[in-house]
Short mmCIF file of C-alpha atoms in Angstrom, two decimals:
data_model
loop_
_atom_site.label_atom_id
_atom_site.label_comp_id
_atom_site.label_asym_id
_atom_site.label_seq_id
_atom_site.Cartn_x
_atom_site.Cartn_y
_atom_site.Cartn_z
CA UNK A 1 -0.83 58.72 18.10
CA UNK A 2 -2.51 57.81 14.88
CA UNK A 3 -1.34 60.21 11.90
CA UNK A 4 -4.03 60.64 9.22
CA UNK A 5 -2.74 61.45 6.02
CA UNK A 6 -4.79 63.57 2.89
CA UNK A 7 -4.72 61.29 -0.28
CA UNK A 8 -3.36 62.50 -3.20
CA UNK A 9 -5.53 64.05 -5.58
CA UNK A 10 -3.12 65.21 -8.06
CA UNK A 11 -1.52 62.27 -9.10
CA UNK A 12 -4.49 59.86 -9.64
CA UNK A 13 -8.11 60.74 -10.82
CA UNK A 14 -10.96 58.69 -10.34
CA UNK A 15 -12.71 58.18 -14.02
CA UNK A 16 -15.96 57.37 -15.25
CA UNK A 17 -17.49 56.49 -18.37
CA UNK A 18 -20.22 58.74 -19.83
CA UNK A 19 -22.67 56.96 -21.79
CA UNK A 20 -22.43 57.88 -25.16
CA UNK A 21 -24.91 60.71 -26.19
CA UNK A 22 -27.47 60.19 -28.77
CA UNK A 23 -28.70 62.56 -31.77
CA UNK A 24 -32.48 62.61 -30.94
CA UNK A 25 -33.82 62.87 -34.48
CA UNK A 26 -37.47 64.65 -34.41
CA UNK A 27 -39.76 62.80 -36.80
CA UNK A 28 -41.33 65.36 -39.59
CA UNK A 29 -45.00 64.89 -39.87
CA UNK A 30 -46.48 64.97 -43.30
CA UNK A 31 -46.41 68.50 -44.44
CA UNK A 32 -47.40 70.55 -47.82
CA UNK A 33 -44.75 72.20 -49.21
CA UNK A 34 -45.00 75.52 -51.23
CA UNK A 35 -45.10 74.23 -54.36
CA UNK A 36 -47.73 71.75 -52.94
CA UNK A 37 -49.94 74.91 -52.01
CA UNK A 38 -49.68 76.44 -54.90
CA UNK A 39 -51.17 72.95 -56.97
CA UNK A 40 -53.68 72.76 -54.55
CA UNK A 41 -57.39 71.90 -56.77
CA UNK A 42 -60.54 73.46 -55.13
CA UNK A 43 -61.84 70.13 -53.90
CA UNK A 44 -58.36 69.32 -51.78
CA UNK A 45 -58.48 73.07 -50.48
CA UNK A 46 -62.40 72.85 -49.12
CA UNK A 47 -61.51 69.35 -47.63
CA UNK A 48 -58.94 71.67 -45.67
CA UNK A 49 -60.71 74.71 -44.87
CA UNK A 50 -63.93 72.41 -43.70
CA UNK A 51 -60.82 70.47 -41.66
CA UNK A 52 -58.97 72.92 -40.04
CA UNK A 53 -60.08 76.12 -40.71
CA UNK A 54 -63.78 77.51 -40.59
CA UNK A 55 -66.17 75.10 -41.92
CA UNK A 56 -69.03 76.98 -40.57
CA UNK A 57 -68.45 79.98 -43.10
CA UNK A 58 -67.82 77.55 -45.83
CA UNK A 59 -72.11 77.37 -45.74
CA UNK A 60 -72.14 81.24 -46.71
CA UNK A 61 -69.05 80.65 -49.20
CA UNK A 62 -71.12 77.92 -51.05
CA UNK A 63 -74.32 80.23 -51.03
CA UNK A 64 -72.72 82.84 -52.95
CA UNK A 65 -70.36 80.75 -55.47
CA UNK A 66 -67.01 81.52 -53.95
CA UNK A 67 -65.98 77.88 -53.02
CA UNK A 68 -65.83 77.17 -56.56
CA UNK A 69 -63.07 79.11 -57.31
CA UNK A 70 -58.80 79.53 -56.64
CA UNK A 71 -57.10 82.31 -57.38
CA UNK A 72 -53.87 81.57 -58.48
CA UNK A 73 -52.57 85.72 -59.15
CA UNK A 74 -53.58 88.82 -58.78
CA UNK A 75 -52.75 92.04 -60.31
CA UNK A 76 -53.77 95.73 -60.50
CA UNK A 77 -57.75 95.61 -60.27
CA UNK A 78 -58.10 92.12 -60.75
CA UNK A 79 -58.17 88.47 -59.51
CA UNK A 80 -57.37 86.13 -61.85
CA UNK A 81 -58.71 82.21 -61.51
CA UNK A 82 -57.57 78.94 -62.37
CA UNK A 83 -59.05 79.19 -65.69
CA UNK A 84 -57.60 82.71 -66.07
CA UNK A 85 -60.95 84.87 -65.92
CA UNK A 86 -60.42 88.39 -64.71
CA UNK A 87 -62.25 89.08 -61.49
CA UNK A 88 -63.27 92.82 -61.27
CA UNK A 89 -62.23 93.63 -57.74
CA UNK A 90 -64.64 96.36 -56.04
CA UNK A 91 -64.82 94.31 -53.20
CA UNK A 92 -60.89 95.46 -52.29
CA UNK A 93 -60.47 93.65 -49.21
CA UNK A 94 -62.90 95.72 -47.19
CA UNK A 95 -60.00 98.86 -48.08
CA UNK A 96 -56.88 96.97 -47.74
CA UNK A 97 -56.15 97.10 -51.93
CA UNK A 98 -55.58 100.99 -52.36
CA UNK A 99 -53.54 99.82 -54.63
CA UNK A 100 -54.80 97.25 -56.05
CA UNK A 101 -53.24 94.07 -56.44
CA UNK A 102 -49.41 93.99 -56.30
CA UNK A 103 -48.21 97.24 -57.41
CA UNK A 104 -44.57 96.90 -58.64
CA UNK A 105 -43.34 99.96 -56.86
CA UNK A 106 -44.28 98.20 -53.22
CA UNK A 107 -42.93 94.80 -54.95
CA UNK A 108 -39.91 96.42 -55.61
CA UNK A 109 -39.16 97.56 -52.32
CA UNK A 110 -39.75 94.15 -50.70
CA UNK A 111 -37.17 92.32 -52.68
CA UNK A 112 -34.78 95.18 -52.25
CA UNK A 113 -35.28 94.91 -48.71
CA UNK A 114 -34.42 90.63 -48.48
CA UNK A 115 -31.76 91.11 -50.75
CA UNK A 116 -29.76 93.08 -48.83
CA UNK A 117 -30.58 90.88 -45.69
CA UNK A 118 -31.72 93.89 -43.60
CA UNK A 119 -33.05 93.47 -40.28
CA UNK A 120 -36.38 92.53 -39.61
CA UNK A 121 -37.39 92.48 -35.69
CA UNK A 122 -35.51 95.40 -34.14
CA UNK A 123 -36.83 95.20 -30.49
CA UNK A 124 -33.37 95.73 -28.58
CA UNK A 125 -32.56 98.48 -31.21
CA UNK A 126 -33.83 101.52 -32.65
CA UNK A 127 -35.23 100.71 -35.53
CA UNK A 128 -35.12 103.14 -38.63
CA UNK A 129 -37.73 101.96 -40.84
CA UNK A 130 -39.95 102.44 -38.09
CA UNK A 131 -38.91 105.63 -37.16
CA UNK A 132 -39.26 106.50 -40.61
CA UNK A 133 -42.60 105.22 -40.97
CA UNK A 134 -43.86 107.05 -37.62
CA UNK A 135 -42.33 110.48 -39.00
CA UNK A 136 -44.14 110.31 -42.79
CA UNK A 137 -47.60 109.38 -40.63
CA UNK A 138 -47.02 112.19 -38.40
CA UNK A 139 -46.17 114.90 -41.79
CA UNK A 140 -49.72 113.17 -43.29
CA UNK A 141 -51.76 113.95 -40.33
CA UNK A 142 -52.56 117.27 -39.59
CA UNK A 143 -52.21 119.54 -36.84
CA UNK A 144 -50.50 118.02 -33.56
CA UNK A 145 -51.44 114.53 -34.59
CA UNK A 146 -47.77 113.75 -34.58
CA UNK A 147 -47.12 110.31 -31.82
CA UNK A 148 -47.55 106.85 -33.81
CA UNK A 149 -47.91 103.47 -32.04
CA UNK A 150 -46.47 100.75 -34.40
CA UNK A 151 -48.91 97.14 -35.22
CA UNK A 152 -50.19 94.74 -37.02
CA UNK A 153 -53.97 95.20 -37.33
CA UNK A 154 -56.88 97.82 -37.43
CA UNK A 155 -57.77 95.82 -33.90
CA UNK A 156 -54.29 96.46 -32.26
CA UNK A 157 -54.49 100.23 -33.31
CA UNK A 158 -57.67 100.79 -31.87
CA UNK A 159 -56.86 98.78 -28.50
CA UNK A 160 -53.76 101.30 -28.57
CA UNK A 161 -56.03 104.21 -28.83
CA UNK A 162 -58.52 103.14 -26.46
CA UNK A 163 -55.63 102.51 -23.56
CA UNK A 164 -54.24 105.54 -24.67
CA UNK A 165 -57.45 107.32 -24.28
CA UNK A 166 -58.55 106.24 -20.94
CA UNK A 167 -55.23 106.54 -19.24
CA UNK A 168 -54.93 110.16 -20.69
CA UNK A 169 -58.42 110.92 -19.30
CA UNK A 170 -57.36 109.46 -15.72
CA UNK A 171 -58.96 106.99 -13.35
CA UNK A 172 -61.73 109.44 -12.24
CA UNK A 173 -63.00 108.97 -15.82
CA UNK A 174 -63.02 105.57 -17.27
CA UNK A 175 -66.19 105.27 -19.28
CA UNK A 176 -65.98 105.56 -22.82
CA UNK A 177 -68.78 106.25 -25.37
CA UNK A 178 -69.40 104.69 -28.61
CA UNK A 179 -72.29 104.37 -31.20
CA UNK A 180 -74.64 102.18 -32.81
CA UNK A 181 -73.71 99.95 -35.15
CA UNK A 182 -70.03 100.80 -34.55
CA UNK A 183 -67.70 98.26 -35.89
CA UNK A 184 -64.15 99.11 -34.35
CA UNK A 185 -62.53 95.13 -34.04
CA UNK A 186 -63.33 91.45 -32.88
CA UNK A 187 -60.25 91.65 -30.13
CA UNK A 188 -61.31 91.52 -26.94
CA UNK A 189 -61.05 94.98 -25.43
CA UNK A 190 -62.87 96.94 -28.54
CA UNK A 191 -65.22 94.10 -28.58
CA UNK A 192 -66.36 95.90 -25.69
CA UNK A 193 -67.82 99.58 -28.33
CA UNK A 194 -68.17 96.86 -31.16
CA UNK A 195 -72.02 97.24 -31.73
CA UNK A 196 -72.49 93.92 -33.33
CA UNK A 197 -74.60 90.98 -31.29
CA UNK A 198 -72.76 88.37 -33.83
CA UNK A 199 -69.42 89.35 -32.65
CA UNK A 200 -69.94 90.02 -28.84
CA UNK A 201 -71.96 86.70 -28.48
CA UNK A 202 -71.63 85.67 -24.78
CA UNK A 203 -68.08 86.50 -24.26
CA UNK A 204 -67.53 88.83 -20.83
CA UNK A 205 -66.57 92.20 -22.14
CA UNK A 206 -65.73 95.68 -20.32
CA UNK A 207 -68.77 97.42 -18.79
CA UNK A 208 -66.93 101.03 -18.85
CA UNK A 209 -68.72 101.71 -22.10
CA UNK A 210 -71.80 103.98 -23.07
CA UNK A 211 -73.76 103.57 -26.12
CA UNK A 212 -75.63 106.40 -28.21
CA UNK A 213 -76.95 107.00 -31.43
CA UNK A 214 -74.88 107.61 -34.52
CA UNK A 215 -75.01 110.91 -36.14
CA UNK A 216 -77.10 112.65 -32.84
CA UNK A 217 -75.20 115.12 -31.69
CA UNK A 218 -77.85 115.85 -28.82
CA UNK A 219 -77.09 113.27 -27.58
CA UNK A 220 -73.34 113.61 -27.18
CA UNK A 221 -74.05 116.38 -25.24
CA UNK A 222 -76.49 114.86 -23.14
CA UNK A 223 -74.56 111.83 -22.37
CA UNK A 224 -71.41 114.23 -21.52
CA UNK A 225 -73.62 116.35 -19.47
CA UNK A 226 -75.10 113.67 -17.45
CA UNK A 227 -72.41 111.87 -16.39
CA UNK A 228 -68.70 113.23 -15.24
CA UNK A 229 -66.96 110.04 -15.69
CA UNK A 230 -66.83 110.13 -19.49
CA UNK A 231 -63.14 110.29 -21.07
CA UNK A 232 -63.38 109.15 -24.37
CA UNK A 233 -65.71 108.93 -27.11
CA UNK A 234 -64.55 106.40 -30.08
CA UNK A 235 -66.73 106.82 -33.29
CA UNK A 236 -66.49 105.70 -36.99
CA UNK A 237 -65.78 109.06 -39.12
CA UNK A 238 -67.61 107.00 -42.01
CA UNK A 239 -69.39 103.51 -40.43
CA UNK A 240 -68.41 100.48 -42.18
CA UNK A 241 -70.08 97.84 -41.22
CA UNK A 242 -73.03 99.94 -40.18
CA UNK A 243 -74.10 100.31 -44.19
CA UNK A 244 -71.41 102.94 -45.08
CA UNK A 245 -73.37 105.94 -42.79
CA UNK A 246 -72.08 109.26 -42.58
CA UNK A 247 -73.01 112.41 -40.40
CA UNK A 248 -73.14 115.79 -41.66
CA UNK A 249 -70.29 118.34 -41.22
CA UNK A 250 -71.93 120.17 -38.60
CA UNK A 251 -71.98 116.97 -36.52
CA UNK A 252 -68.62 116.54 -36.00
CA UNK A 253 -67.83 120.39 -35.75
CA UNK A 254 -70.26 120.24 -33.16
CA UNK A 255 -68.57 117.02 -31.62
CA UNK A 256 -65.09 118.26 -31.49
CA UNK A 257 -66.29 121.86 -29.73
CA UNK A 258 -68.20 119.47 -27.19
CA UNK A 259 -64.90 117.23 -26.37
CA UNK A 260 -63.31 120.53 -26.06
CA UNK A 261 -66.02 122.06 -23.56
CA UNK A 262 -66.06 118.72 -21.40
CA UNK A 263 -62.90 117.87 -21.28
CA UNK A 264 -63.31 114.80 -24.04
CA UNK A 265 -60.82 112.60 -25.74
CA UNK A 266 -62.23 111.64 -28.86
CA UNK A 267 -61.17 108.80 -30.88
CA UNK A 268 -61.65 108.94 -34.57
CA UNK A 269 -61.33 105.29 -36.11
CA UNK A 270 -60.31 105.70 -39.49
CA UNK A 271 -59.35 101.70 -40.49
CA UNK A 272 -61.85 101.50 -43.29
CA UNK A 273 -62.07 105.03 -43.83
CA UNK A 274 -58.65 106.82 -43.92
CA UNK A 275 -55.81 106.70 -45.70
CA UNK A 276 -57.32 108.50 -48.73
CA UNK A 277 -60.49 106.43 -49.70
CA UNK A 278 -62.57 109.46 -48.78
CA UNK A 279 -61.14 111.61 -51.09
CA UNK A 280 -58.63 113.29 -48.27
CA UNK A 281 -55.95 111.42 -46.23
CA UNK A 282 -58.46 111.55 -43.23
CA UNK A 283 -62.21 111.32 -43.92
CA UNK A 284 -62.57 113.57 -40.56
CA UNK A 285 -60.29 116.46 -43.00
CA UNK A 286 -63.55 117.19 -45.33
CA UNK A 287 -64.94 118.46 -42.19
CA UNK A 288 -61.83 120.93 -40.69
CA UNK A 289 -61.80 118.95 -37.28
CA UNK A 290 -58.61 117.32 -35.73
CA UNK A 291 -59.47 114.57 -33.07
CA UNK A 292 -57.14 113.67 -30.21
CA UNK A 293 -56.53 110.13 -31.46
CA UNK A 294 -56.61 108.16 -34.56
CA UNK A 295 -56.01 104.91 -36.20
CA UNK A 296 -55.48 103.55 -39.29
CA UNK A 297 -54.76 100.06 -40.91
CA UNK A 298 -56.38 98.12 -44.34
CA UNK A 299 -53.99 99.98 -46.62
CA UNK A 300 -51.20 100.92 -44.46
CA UNK A 301 -49.53 97.80 -45.73
CA UNK A 302 -50.36 98.38 -49.29
CA UNK A 303 -52.08 95.10 -49.50
CA UNK A 304 -48.44 93.20 -48.72
CA UNK A 305 -47.93 93.62 -44.78
CA UNK A 306 -50.08 93.75 -41.91
CA UNK A 307 -49.56 97.34 -40.84
CA UNK A 308 -51.77 99.38 -38.36
CA UNK A 309 -51.31 102.58 -36.59
CA UNK A 310 -52.62 104.65 -34.17
CA UNK A 311 -50.86 108.61 -34.40
CA UNK A 312 -52.17 111.13 -30.91
CA UNK A 313 -51.38 114.23 -30.20
CA UNK A 314 -48.06 114.91 -28.50
CA UNK A 315 -49.86 116.31 -25.57
CA UNK A 316 -52.66 113.36 -25.11
CA UNK A 317 -49.47 110.65 -25.31
CA UNK A 318 -47.42 112.52 -22.82
CA UNK A 319 -50.16 112.62 -20.75
CA UNK A 320 -50.72 108.43 -20.77
CA UNK A 321 -47.19 107.31 -21.70
CA UNK A 322 -44.72 110.29 -21.19
CA UNK A 323 -42.53 109.42 -18.00
CA UNK A 324 -39.91 106.66 -17.97
CA UNK A 325 -42.29 105.10 -15.45
CA UNK A 326 -44.97 105.02 -17.92
CA UNK A 327 -43.37 104.68 -21.24
CA UNK A 328 -43.52 100.45 -21.22
CA UNK A 329 -47.08 100.49 -20.76
CA UNK A 330 -48.25 99.74 -24.02
CA UNK A 331 -44.44 99.97 -26.00
CA UNK A 332 -44.75 97.94 -29.32
CA UNK A 333 -45.12 94.44 -28.93
CA UNK A 334 -42.93 91.96 -31.27
CA UNK A 335 -43.96 92.83 -34.63
CA UNK A 336 -45.02 96.18 -33.96
CA UNK A 337 -42.69 97.89 -36.38
CA UNK A 338 -41.24 94.86 -38.04
CA UNK A 339 -38.83 95.82 -41.00
CA UNK A 340 -39.90 94.82 -43.89
CA UNK A 341 -43.62 96.02 -42.55
CA UNK A 342 -42.26 99.35 -42.52
CA UNK A 343 -40.46 99.31 -45.72
CA UNK A 344 -43.57 98.57 -47.84
CA UNK A 345 -45.54 101.20 -45.60
CA UNK A 346 -43.35 103.60 -46.52
CA UNK A 347 -42.93 102.99 -49.88
CA UNK A 348 -47.04 103.47 -50.31
CA UNK A 349 -46.99 106.22 -48.45
CA UNK A 350 -45.23 108.16 -51.30
CA UNK A 351 -47.06 106.25 -53.90
CA UNK A 352 -50.27 107.23 -52.74
CA UNK A 353 -49.00 110.95 -53.24
CA UNK A 354 -47.09 109.93 -56.46
CA UNK A 355 -49.54 108.40 -58.04
CA UNK A 356 -52.47 111.21 -57.01
CA UNK A 357 -54.66 108.41 -55.56
CA UNK A 358 -56.14 110.53 -52.99
CA UNK A 359 -57.79 112.92 -55.75
CA UNK A 360 -58.02 109.93 -57.66
CA UNK A 361 -60.29 108.57 -54.79
CA UNK A 362 -62.43 111.55 -55.14
CA UNK A 363 -62.70 112.05 -58.58
CA UNK A 364 -63.51 108.26 -59.66
CA UNK A 365 -65.96 108.60 -56.28
CA UNK A 366 -67.67 111.15 -57.69
CA UNK A 367 -68.68 109.58 -61.05
CA UNK A 368 -68.72 106.19 -59.36
CA UNK A 369 -71.80 108.10 -57.02
CA UNK A 370 -73.54 109.79 -60.09
CA UNK A 371 -73.42 106.38 -62.18
CA UNK A 372 -75.58 104.48 -59.25
CA UNK A 373 -77.58 107.50 -58.78
CA UNK A 374 -78.91 107.20 -62.62
CA UNK A 375 -79.55 103.35 -62.22
CA UNK A 376 -81.17 103.99 -58.85
CA UNK A 377 -83.54 106.48 -60.98
CA UNK A 378 -83.87 103.80 -63.41
CA UNK A 379 -84.62 100.85 -60.73
CA UNK A 380 -86.21 102.70 -57.72
CA UNK A 381 -88.38 99.97 -56.63
CA UNK A 382 -85.34 97.58 -56.18
CA UNK A 383 -82.24 100.26 -55.24
CA UNK A 384 -83.34 102.55 -52.21
CA UNK A 385 -80.60 104.79 -51.57
CA UNK A 386 -77.08 104.99 -52.73
CA UNK A 387 -74.43 106.89 -50.54
CA UNK A 388 -70.69 107.48 -49.82
CA UNK A 389 -67.54 109.68 -49.80
CA UNK A 390 -64.98 108.62 -52.27
CA UNK A 391 -64.06 105.25 -53.20
CA UNK A 392 -66.43 104.08 -49.80
CA UNK A 393 -69.69 103.67 -51.60
CA UNK A 394 -73.08 101.76 -50.35
CA UNK A 395 -75.32 100.34 -52.21
CA UNK A 396 -78.64 99.89 -50.45
CA UNK A 397 -81.73 97.60 -51.84
CA UNK A 398 -85.66 97.62 -50.51
CA UNK A 399 -86.34 95.09 -48.34
CA UNK A 400 -87.02 92.31 -50.56
CA UNK A 401 -91.00 92.76 -50.27
CA UNK A 402 -91.15 96.31 -52.05
CA UNK A 403 -88.68 94.76 -54.84
CA UNK A 404 -92.35 92.47 -56.23
CA UNK A 405 -95.66 92.91 -57.74
CA UNK A 406 -97.77 95.15 -55.62
CA UNK A 407 -99.86 91.62 -55.04
CA UNK A 408 -97.38 89.81 -53.49
CA UNK A 409 -96.09 92.55 -51.06
CA UNK A 410 -98.28 91.95 -48.27
CA UNK A 411 -97.42 88.12 -48.16
CA UNK A 412 -93.94 88.54 -48.32
CA UNK A 413 -93.50 91.84 -45.86
CA UNK A 414 -93.88 88.93 -42.84
CA UNK A 415 -90.89 87.67 -43.96
CA UNK A 416 -88.80 90.90 -44.50
CA UNK A 417 -86.58 90.87 -41.26
CA UNK A 418 -85.61 87.27 -42.16
CA UNK A 419 -84.96 87.93 -45.62
CA UNK A 420 -83.10 90.85 -45.17
CA UNK A 421 -79.62 90.60 -47.18
CA UNK A 422 -81.26 87.80 -49.44
CA UNK A 423 -81.45 90.30 -52.32
CA UNK A 424 -77.69 91.84 -51.82
CA UNK A 425 -76.37 87.83 -51.62
CA UNK A 426 -78.34 87.28 -54.85
CA UNK A 427 -76.73 90.36 -56.65
CA UNK A 428 -73.16 89.36 -55.02
CA UNK A 429 -73.60 86.38 -56.38
CA UNK A 430 -74.81 86.19 -60.38
CA UNK A 431 -72.13 89.51 -60.32
CA UNK A 432 -69.72 87.06 -59.55
CA UNK A 433 -71.06 84.15 -61.78
CA UNK A 434 -71.82 86.18 -64.80
CA UNK A 435 -70.09 89.29 -64.86
CA UNK A 436 -66.80 88.50 -63.22
CA UNK A 437 -67.29 91.39 -60.62
CA UNK A 438 -66.69 90.96 -57.33
CA UNK A 439 -68.56 93.18 -54.08
CA UNK A 440 -68.62 92.85 -50.58
CA UNK A 441 -71.65 93.64 -47.87
CA UNK A 442 -72.07 94.69 -44.50
CA UNK A 443 -72.01 93.51 -41.35
CA UNK A 444 -75.30 95.40 -39.97
CA UNK A 445 -77.67 95.99 -42.72
CA UNK A 446 -77.47 93.29 -44.51
CA UNK A 447 -79.53 94.67 -47.09
CA UNK A 448 -76.32 97.18 -48.39
CA UNK A 449 -73.73 95.71 -50.64
CA UNK A 450 -70.46 97.51 -49.71
CA UNK A 451 -68.12 98.71 -52.56
CA UNK A 452 -64.41 99.69 -51.88
CA UNK A 453 -62.46 99.33 -54.77
CA UNK A 454 -58.89 100.31 -54.97
CA UNK A 455 -57.85 103.65 -55.45
CA UNK A 456 -56.15 102.77 -58.46
CA UNK A 457 -60.02 102.46 -60.06
CA UNK A 458 -60.56 104.26 -63.04
CA UNK A 459 -63.71 105.47 -65.26
CA UNK A 460 -63.74 102.67 -67.44
CA UNK A 461 -63.50 99.79 -64.14
CA UNK A 462 -66.66 102.10 -63.19
CA UNK A 463 -68.34 101.38 -66.02
CA UNK A 464 -68.22 97.95 -66.16
CA UNK A 465 -69.37 97.29 -63.12
CA UNK A 466 -72.30 99.44 -63.73
CA UNK A 467 -72.87 98.32 -66.98
CA UNK A 468 -73.22 94.88 -64.91
CA UNK A 469 -74.92 95.73 -62.45
CA UNK A 470 -77.53 97.13 -65.04
CA UNK A 471 -77.88 94.13 -67.03
CA UNK A 472 -78.19 92.42 -63.70
CA UNK A 473 -81.67 94.06 -62.59
CA UNK A 474 -82.91 94.14 -65.77
CA UNK A 475 -83.66 90.71 -65.69
CA UNK A 476 -86.63 91.70 -62.35
CA UNK A 477 -86.18 90.74 -59.07
CA UNK A 478 -88.37 86.74 -60.46
CA UNK A 479 -85.51 86.08 -63.20
CA UNK A 480 -82.88 87.58 -60.30
CA UNK A 481 -84.24 84.60 -57.56
CA UNK A 482 -84.86 82.04 -59.99
CA UNK A 483 -81.14 82.52 -61.52
CA UNK A 484 -79.80 82.41 -58.18
CA UNK A 485 -81.60 78.97 -56.96
CA UNK A 486 -80.61 77.60 -60.04
CA UNK A 487 -77.05 78.06 -59.41
CA UNK A 488 -77.25 76.04 -56.33
CA UNK A 489 -78.87 73.16 -57.42
CA UNK A 490 -76.22 73.38 -60.20
#
């Protein structure tokens, strides 16, 4: 019998030589530093914009003369360019600069946050800053608008609003009503209720939508009555991209009544017209009504942070997301409620009231409208209409043919559609070149110049803008066209 013995592993161990670990060094590409970016000249900026951002957009910037300018800094109502030129900002980032540029209180709040190394992303924990901002927004909102979702943009806030409305309405009422000439964002969901062929392009958008005319209450009632699957209606209180278009008070009051009657949820898009711009915190407050859901963005971040918010009635919110099972369906994303962004927004809301900027928007906005109406009376063949509320104002020019001498009108009128926006473009370009004033335009009615200056705007800023526009229009249309053409060949 053979006996097998077990090797003694306790006294001898096999050793294997491991290869030496090599430290991998990732080669650093040729990167631009912060200081090099700051020192970049216009030519280099243009090359990089064309190569890496949007070469097609550069065409329009060149038409308006914007491509020649490098902004070195900005303060209050002004941009300051590479030559020290102070450009009066009546554009206001489409309503994103309620406090002007670099408001000192906002800078201080952000600096303190950074110096104390407070937390930015608190997804795993509750954030005192997100909670405080949500509380403040609820306090600023009328009625029972008190449940808040925080995001990073107006599109994100409106996505949240539409999703909330659809869930609260229920699966048997999935249809969403929207208005002609509406703009609710460029992200895929709200693209279905953004009424612009340019933005929609050939994207496949959601088909559970119904389009109706804006400010037509009979159309609303017909639509509600004829289609029981409608659960939500989404409207800008003041249409921005449509050309600063308003509906009368009776429209909003009847809309509220019809929504209650038919059980339809009303989402008020206040991304551009809200946050004090109209002379009230929300534009719908002018009409004594409260929607079921609303959305803010633009100046909510104080011009220093990207912040958007959806604010909903608690009853509606709980119907959509009120149980542990449904709570995470649309919870905040990674960058929703970031610490420094929330601190900026908290301080901005306090500044808005401490400095009386909502009231200033109402008073200075009335003064701006009065001065522009006087200009319309002075140039009735050029200015078709002045409209707006607070510091959200549209200045509409006549079609190009109507501004010309009578003998030329029949010939040019056939080109009016192709020339739409040309006069507003000429005026905008020359205001910047010759008067150091920046204005904006609208997406759908290209004959409209859009004026959304910061809410810190004073009468002297209005006077400077109106006097510049008066001086430019006094040249006459033929001279304006010649001056613009000369600017393109220099």
